[in-house]
Every structure is written in structure tokens, then in C-alpha cells.
XYZ file of N, CA and C in Angstrom:
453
model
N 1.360 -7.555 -19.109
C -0.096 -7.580 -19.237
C -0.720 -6.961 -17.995
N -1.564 -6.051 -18.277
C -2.319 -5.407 -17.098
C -3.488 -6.224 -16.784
N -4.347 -5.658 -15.237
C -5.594 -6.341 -15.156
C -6.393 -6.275 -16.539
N -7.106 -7.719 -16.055
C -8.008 -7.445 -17.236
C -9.421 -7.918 -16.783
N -10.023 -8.193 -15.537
C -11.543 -8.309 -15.080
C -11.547 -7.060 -14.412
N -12.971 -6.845 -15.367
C -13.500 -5.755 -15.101
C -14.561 -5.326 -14.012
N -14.750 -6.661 -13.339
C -15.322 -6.198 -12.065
C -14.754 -6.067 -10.782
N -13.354 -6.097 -10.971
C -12.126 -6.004 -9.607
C -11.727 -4.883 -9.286
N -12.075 -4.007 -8.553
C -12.144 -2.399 -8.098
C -10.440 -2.384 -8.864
N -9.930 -3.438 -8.161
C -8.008 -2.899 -8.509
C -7.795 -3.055 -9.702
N -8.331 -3.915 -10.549
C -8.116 -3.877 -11.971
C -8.242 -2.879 -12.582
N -9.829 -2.038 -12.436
C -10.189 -0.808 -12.527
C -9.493 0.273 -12.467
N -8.566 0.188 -10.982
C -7.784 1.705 -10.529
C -6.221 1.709 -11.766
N -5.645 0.406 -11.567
C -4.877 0.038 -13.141
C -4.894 0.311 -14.368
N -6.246 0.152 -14.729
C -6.323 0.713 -16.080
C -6.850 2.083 -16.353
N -7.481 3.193 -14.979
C -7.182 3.743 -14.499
C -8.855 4.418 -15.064
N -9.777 3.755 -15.459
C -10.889 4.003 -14.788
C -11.861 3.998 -13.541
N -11.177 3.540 -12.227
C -11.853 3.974 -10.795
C -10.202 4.759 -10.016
N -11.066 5.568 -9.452
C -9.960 6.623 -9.042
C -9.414 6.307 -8.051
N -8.000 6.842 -7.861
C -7.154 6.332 -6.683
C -5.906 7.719 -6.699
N -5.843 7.258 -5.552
C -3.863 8.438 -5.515
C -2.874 7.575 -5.389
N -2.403 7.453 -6.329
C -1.299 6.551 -6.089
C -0.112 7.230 -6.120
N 1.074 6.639 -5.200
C 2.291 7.320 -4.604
C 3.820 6.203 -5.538
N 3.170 5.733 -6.026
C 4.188 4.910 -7.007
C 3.755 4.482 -7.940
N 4.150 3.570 -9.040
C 4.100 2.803 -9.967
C 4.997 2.775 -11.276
N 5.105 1.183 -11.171
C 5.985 0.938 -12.390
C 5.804 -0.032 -13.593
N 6.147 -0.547 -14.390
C 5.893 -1.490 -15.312
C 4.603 -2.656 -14.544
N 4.987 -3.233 -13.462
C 4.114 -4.383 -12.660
C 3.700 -4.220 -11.752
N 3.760 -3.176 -10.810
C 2.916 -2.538 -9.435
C 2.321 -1.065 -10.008
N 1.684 -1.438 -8.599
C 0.582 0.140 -8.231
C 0.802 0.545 -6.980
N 1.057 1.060 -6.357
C 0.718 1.767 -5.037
C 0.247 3.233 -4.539
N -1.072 2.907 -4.026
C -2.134 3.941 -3.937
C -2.518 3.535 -2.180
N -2.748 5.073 -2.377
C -3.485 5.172 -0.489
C -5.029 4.863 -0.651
N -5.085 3.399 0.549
C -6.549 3.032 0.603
C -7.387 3.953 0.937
N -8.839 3.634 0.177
C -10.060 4.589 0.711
C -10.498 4.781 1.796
N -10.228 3.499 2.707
C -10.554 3.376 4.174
C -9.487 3.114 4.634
N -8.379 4.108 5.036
C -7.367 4.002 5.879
C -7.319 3.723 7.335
N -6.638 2.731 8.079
C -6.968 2.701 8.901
C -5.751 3.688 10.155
N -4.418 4.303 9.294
C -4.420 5.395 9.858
C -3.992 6.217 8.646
N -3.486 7.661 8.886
C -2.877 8.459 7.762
C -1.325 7.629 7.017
N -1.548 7.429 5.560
C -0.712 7.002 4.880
C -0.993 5.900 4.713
N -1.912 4.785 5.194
C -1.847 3.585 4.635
C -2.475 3.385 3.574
N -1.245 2.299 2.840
C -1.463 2.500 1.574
C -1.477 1.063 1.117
N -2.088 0.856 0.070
C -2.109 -0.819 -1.044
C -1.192 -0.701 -1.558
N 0.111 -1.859 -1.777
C 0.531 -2.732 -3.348
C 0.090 -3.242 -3.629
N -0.068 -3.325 -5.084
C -0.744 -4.611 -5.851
C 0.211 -4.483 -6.939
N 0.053 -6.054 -7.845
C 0.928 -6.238 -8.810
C -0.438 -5.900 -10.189
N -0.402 -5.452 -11.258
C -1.027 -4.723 -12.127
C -1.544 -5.918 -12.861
N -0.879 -6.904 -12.393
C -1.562 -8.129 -13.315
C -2.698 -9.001 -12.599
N -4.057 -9.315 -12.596
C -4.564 -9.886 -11.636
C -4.247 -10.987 -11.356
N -4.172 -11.036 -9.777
C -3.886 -12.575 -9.417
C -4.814 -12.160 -8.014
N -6.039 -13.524 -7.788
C -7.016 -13.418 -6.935
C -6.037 -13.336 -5.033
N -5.226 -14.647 -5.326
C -4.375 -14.755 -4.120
C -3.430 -15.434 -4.170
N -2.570 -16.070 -3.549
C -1.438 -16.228 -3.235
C -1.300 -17.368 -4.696
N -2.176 -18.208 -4.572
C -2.175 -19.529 -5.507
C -1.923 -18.974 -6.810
N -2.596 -17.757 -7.409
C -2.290 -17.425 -8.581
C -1.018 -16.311 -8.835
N -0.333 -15.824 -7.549
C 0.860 -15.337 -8.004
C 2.377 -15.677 -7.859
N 2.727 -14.976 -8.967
C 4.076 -15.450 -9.114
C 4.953 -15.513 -8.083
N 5.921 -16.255 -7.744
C 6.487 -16.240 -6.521
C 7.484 -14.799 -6.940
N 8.301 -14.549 -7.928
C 9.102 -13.564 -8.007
C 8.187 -12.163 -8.020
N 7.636 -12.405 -8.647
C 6.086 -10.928 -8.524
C 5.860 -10.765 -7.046
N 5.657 -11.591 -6.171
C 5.313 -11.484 -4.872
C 6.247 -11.180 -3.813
N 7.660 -11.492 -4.482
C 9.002 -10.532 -4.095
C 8.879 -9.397 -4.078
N 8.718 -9.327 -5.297
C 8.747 -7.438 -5.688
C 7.601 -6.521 -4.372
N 6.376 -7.403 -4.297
C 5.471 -6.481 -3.838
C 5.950 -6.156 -2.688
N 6.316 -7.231 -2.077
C 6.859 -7.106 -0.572
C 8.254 -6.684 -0.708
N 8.990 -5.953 -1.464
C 9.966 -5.214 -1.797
C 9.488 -4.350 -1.884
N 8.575 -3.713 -2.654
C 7.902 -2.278 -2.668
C 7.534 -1.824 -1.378
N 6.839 -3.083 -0.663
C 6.355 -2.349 0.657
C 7.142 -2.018 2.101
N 8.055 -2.996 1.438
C 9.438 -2.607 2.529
C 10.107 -0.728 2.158
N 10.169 -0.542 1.259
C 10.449 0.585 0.545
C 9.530 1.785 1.324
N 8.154 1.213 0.974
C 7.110 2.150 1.755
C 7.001 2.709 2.842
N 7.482 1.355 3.684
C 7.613 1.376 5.237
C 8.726 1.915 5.501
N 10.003 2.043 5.166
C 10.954 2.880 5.410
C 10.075 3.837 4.729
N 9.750 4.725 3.765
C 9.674 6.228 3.277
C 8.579 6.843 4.457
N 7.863 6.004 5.248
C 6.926 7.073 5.909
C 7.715 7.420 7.193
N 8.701 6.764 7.324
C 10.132 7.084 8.602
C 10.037 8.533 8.228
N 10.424 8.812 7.105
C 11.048 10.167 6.805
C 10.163 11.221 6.559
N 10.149 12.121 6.855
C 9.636 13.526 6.585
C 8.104 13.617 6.885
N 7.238 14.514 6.715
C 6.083 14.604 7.550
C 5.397 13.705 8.227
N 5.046 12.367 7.511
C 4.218 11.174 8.226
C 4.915 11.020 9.421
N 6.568 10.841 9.725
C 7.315 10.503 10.644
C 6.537 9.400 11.698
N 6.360 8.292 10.889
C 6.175 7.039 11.560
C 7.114 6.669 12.056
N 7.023 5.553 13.320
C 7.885 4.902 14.028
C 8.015 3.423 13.608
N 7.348 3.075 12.931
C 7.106 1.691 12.094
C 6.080 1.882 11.843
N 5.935 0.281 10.874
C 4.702 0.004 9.937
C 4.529 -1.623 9.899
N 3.289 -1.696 9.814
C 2.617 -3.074 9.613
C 2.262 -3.527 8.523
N 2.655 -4.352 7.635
C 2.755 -5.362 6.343
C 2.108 -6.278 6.420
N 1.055 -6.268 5.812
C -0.136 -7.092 5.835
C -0.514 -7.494 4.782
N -0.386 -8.580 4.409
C -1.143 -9.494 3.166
C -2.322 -10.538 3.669
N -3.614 -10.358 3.467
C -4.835 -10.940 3.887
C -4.627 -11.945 2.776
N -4.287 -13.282 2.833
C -4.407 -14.144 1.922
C -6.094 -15.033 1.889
N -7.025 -14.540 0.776
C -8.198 -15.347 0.711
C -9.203 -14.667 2.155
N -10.729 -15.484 1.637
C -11.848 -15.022 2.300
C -11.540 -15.406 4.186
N -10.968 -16.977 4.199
C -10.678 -16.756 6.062
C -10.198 -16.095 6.321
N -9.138 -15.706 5.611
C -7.989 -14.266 6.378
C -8.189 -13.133 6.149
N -10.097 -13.117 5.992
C -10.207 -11.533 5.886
C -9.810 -10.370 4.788
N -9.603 -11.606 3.587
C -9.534 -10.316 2.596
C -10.158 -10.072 1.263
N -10.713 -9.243 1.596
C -12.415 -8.424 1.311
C -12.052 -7.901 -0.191
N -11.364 -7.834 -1.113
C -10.854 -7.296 -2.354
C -9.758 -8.467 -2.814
N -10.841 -9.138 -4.151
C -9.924 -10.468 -4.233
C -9.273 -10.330 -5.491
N -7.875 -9.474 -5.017
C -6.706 -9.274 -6.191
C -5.650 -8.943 -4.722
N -4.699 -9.476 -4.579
C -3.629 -9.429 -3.989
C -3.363 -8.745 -4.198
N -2.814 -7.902 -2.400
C -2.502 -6.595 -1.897
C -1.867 -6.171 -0.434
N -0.975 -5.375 -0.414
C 0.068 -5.723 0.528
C -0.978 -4.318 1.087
N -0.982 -4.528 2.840
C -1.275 -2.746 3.344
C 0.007 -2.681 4.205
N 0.869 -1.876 3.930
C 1.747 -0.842 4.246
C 0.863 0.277 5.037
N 0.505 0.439 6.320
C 0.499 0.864 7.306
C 1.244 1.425 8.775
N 1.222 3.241 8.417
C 2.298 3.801 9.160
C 1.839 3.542 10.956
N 2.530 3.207 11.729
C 2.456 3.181 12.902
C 3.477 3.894 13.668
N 2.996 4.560 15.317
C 3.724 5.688 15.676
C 3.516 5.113 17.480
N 4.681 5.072 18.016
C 4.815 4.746 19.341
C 3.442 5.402 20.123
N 2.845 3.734 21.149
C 2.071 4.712 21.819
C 0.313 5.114 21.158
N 0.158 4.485 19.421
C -0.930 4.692 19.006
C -2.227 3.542 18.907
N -1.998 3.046 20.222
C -2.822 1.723 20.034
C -4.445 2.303 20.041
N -4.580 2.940 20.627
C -5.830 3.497 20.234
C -6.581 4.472 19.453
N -5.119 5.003 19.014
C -6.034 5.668 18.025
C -5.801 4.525 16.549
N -4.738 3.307 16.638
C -5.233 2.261 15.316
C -6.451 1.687 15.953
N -6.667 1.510 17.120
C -8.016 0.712 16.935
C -8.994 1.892 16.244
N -9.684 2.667 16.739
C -10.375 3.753 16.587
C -10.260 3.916 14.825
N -8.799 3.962 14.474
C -8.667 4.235 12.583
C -9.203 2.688 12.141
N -8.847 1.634 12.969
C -9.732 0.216 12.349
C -11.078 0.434 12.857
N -11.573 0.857 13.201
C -12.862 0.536 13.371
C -13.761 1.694 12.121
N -13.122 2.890 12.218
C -14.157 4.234 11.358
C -12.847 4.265 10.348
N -12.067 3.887 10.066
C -11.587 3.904 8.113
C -12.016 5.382 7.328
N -11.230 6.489 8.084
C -11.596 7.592 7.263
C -10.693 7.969 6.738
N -10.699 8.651 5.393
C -9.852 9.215 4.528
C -9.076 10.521 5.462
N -7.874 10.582 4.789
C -7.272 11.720 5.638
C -6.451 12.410 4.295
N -6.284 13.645 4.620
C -5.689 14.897 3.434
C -4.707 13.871 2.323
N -5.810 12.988 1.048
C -5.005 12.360 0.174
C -4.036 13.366 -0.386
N -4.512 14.320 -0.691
C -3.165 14.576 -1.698
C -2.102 15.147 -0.787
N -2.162 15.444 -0.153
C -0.888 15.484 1.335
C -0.471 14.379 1.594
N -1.334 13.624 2.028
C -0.519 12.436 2.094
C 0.254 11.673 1.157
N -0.376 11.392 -0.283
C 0.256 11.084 -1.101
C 1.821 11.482 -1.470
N 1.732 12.791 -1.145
C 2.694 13.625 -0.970
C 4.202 13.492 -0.458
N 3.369 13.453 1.021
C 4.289 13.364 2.006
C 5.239 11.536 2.311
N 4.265 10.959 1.559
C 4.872 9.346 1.360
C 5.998 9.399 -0.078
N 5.889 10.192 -0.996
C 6.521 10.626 -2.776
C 7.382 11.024 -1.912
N 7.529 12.131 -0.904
C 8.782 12.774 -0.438
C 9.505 11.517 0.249
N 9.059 10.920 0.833
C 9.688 9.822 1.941
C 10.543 9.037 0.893
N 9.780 8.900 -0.181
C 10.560 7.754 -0.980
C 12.098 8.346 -1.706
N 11.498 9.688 -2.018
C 12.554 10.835 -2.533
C 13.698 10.876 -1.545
N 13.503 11.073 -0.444
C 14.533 10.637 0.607
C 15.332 9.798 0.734
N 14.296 8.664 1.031
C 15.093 7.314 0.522
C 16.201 6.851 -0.459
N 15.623 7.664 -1.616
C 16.846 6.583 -2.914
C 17.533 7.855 -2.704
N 18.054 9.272 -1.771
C 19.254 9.628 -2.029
C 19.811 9.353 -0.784
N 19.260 8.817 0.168
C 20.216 7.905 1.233
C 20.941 6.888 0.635
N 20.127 6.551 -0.362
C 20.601 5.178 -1.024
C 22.119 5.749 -1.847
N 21.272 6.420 -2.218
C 22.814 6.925 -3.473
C 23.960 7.505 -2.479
N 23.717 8.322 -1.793
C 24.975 8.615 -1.036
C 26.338 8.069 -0.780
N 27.457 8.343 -1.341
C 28.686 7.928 -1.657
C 29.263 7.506 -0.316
């Protein structure tokens, strides 16, 4: 079952009337690069089914997401983004700051040495070359599952 409230921006990008770039998706996730990035490549999981926050999701669903985003965070290692790590962030509910109430992982590339330019990307949240980026995260992942496969 996909989202189904229609006033939840992410429900929306799911059923795929509000626009997004998304760099994955499968039967129960989405993953798309946020509108307000706070650097190049950071990107949302969400699970396609709404759940406001932690209370309404599945504990095995909430595996997966944070499986996807582990996935993520290794693919921006590889090839153009060439991050040095990444920050995994789940804002659970309104105290912890999270402003879009459908559970969502940010997978955020980080690069030795960039403390100011993440503050600077947290503070002004500007879009950076989506479809490059989108791109260049599809390649990372492409990378990935043939490291994986490698005999």
C-alpha cells in the first residue's frame, strides 16, 4: 500500500504528483535528493507507506530504511560526490526537529575538513546540479553492488 494523505509533500512525491529526483526506489522505499540540501547529494529515505514517526512504523520497515541509507552512504564514497563519510539522521517528531511528518532518513555526504561549509549548506539549503547529482549517487550505487558481486 502506498501513501495515501494527500496533504504530506512525501505522500505526494510517491504517488508521484509533487516532483522530486529520486536516485532509488523499490516496492516500499523512495529515495530522492532533498529540496534544501544541506550539502551536494543529500538525500531522503522514506518508506512509501505513510507512517507520521517512529510510533507508527514498522520495526522491520525501519530496518530496511536504515539499510537503504547505509547503502547510500557507502555509494557517495564512490565516484564523483567522493565523500569521506555521511551523516544518518532520523528527526523523530516535532522536539527533534522534524519539520515533514512522514518518516525520513537524511543521508548526507560529508568530506574531511567541511565544517563550514555544512554549517553555511545548514543555514542557506540550496539546491545543487539535481540531475548530476542524482546521477552521480545511481553511479555510486552501480559501483557498489559490483563490489558486492565480485567473486
Amino acid at each position: 500500500m502506498f501513501c495515501d494523505v494527500s496533504g504530506c509533500i512525501f505522500c505526494r512525491i510517491v504517488a508521484g504528483t509533487a516532483p522530486s529526483t529520486r536516485v532509488y526506489e523499490d516496492d516500499t522505499l523512495c529515495a530522492f535528493l532533498d529540496i534544501r540540501p544541506i550539502t551536494r547529494g543529500h538525500t531522503l529515505v522514506i518508506p512509501k507507506r505513510h507512517a507520521t514517526d517512529l510510533d507508527d512504523l514498522d520495526p522491520e520497515l525501519g530496518a530496511r530504511i536504515f539499510t537503504l541509507g547505509h547503502r547510500l552512504a557507502k555509494a557517495v564514497r564512490r565516484g564523483e560526490l567522493a565523500a569521506d563519510g555521511a551523516n544518518l539522521v532520523l528527526n523523530d517528531g516535532k522536539a527533534a526537529f522534524q519539520t515533514v511528518h512522514h518518516v525520513h532518513l537524511h543521508v548526507v555526504p560529508r568530506r574531511h575538513g567541511d565544517r563550514l561549509t555544512f554549517a553555511k549548506g545548514f543555514l542557506l539549503r540550496r539546491p545543487h546540479d539535481t540531475e548530476t547529482t542524482a546521477a552521480a549517487i545511481r553511479a555510486g550505487l552501480d559501483r557498489l553492488e559490483t563490489e558486492e558481486n565480485r567473486p
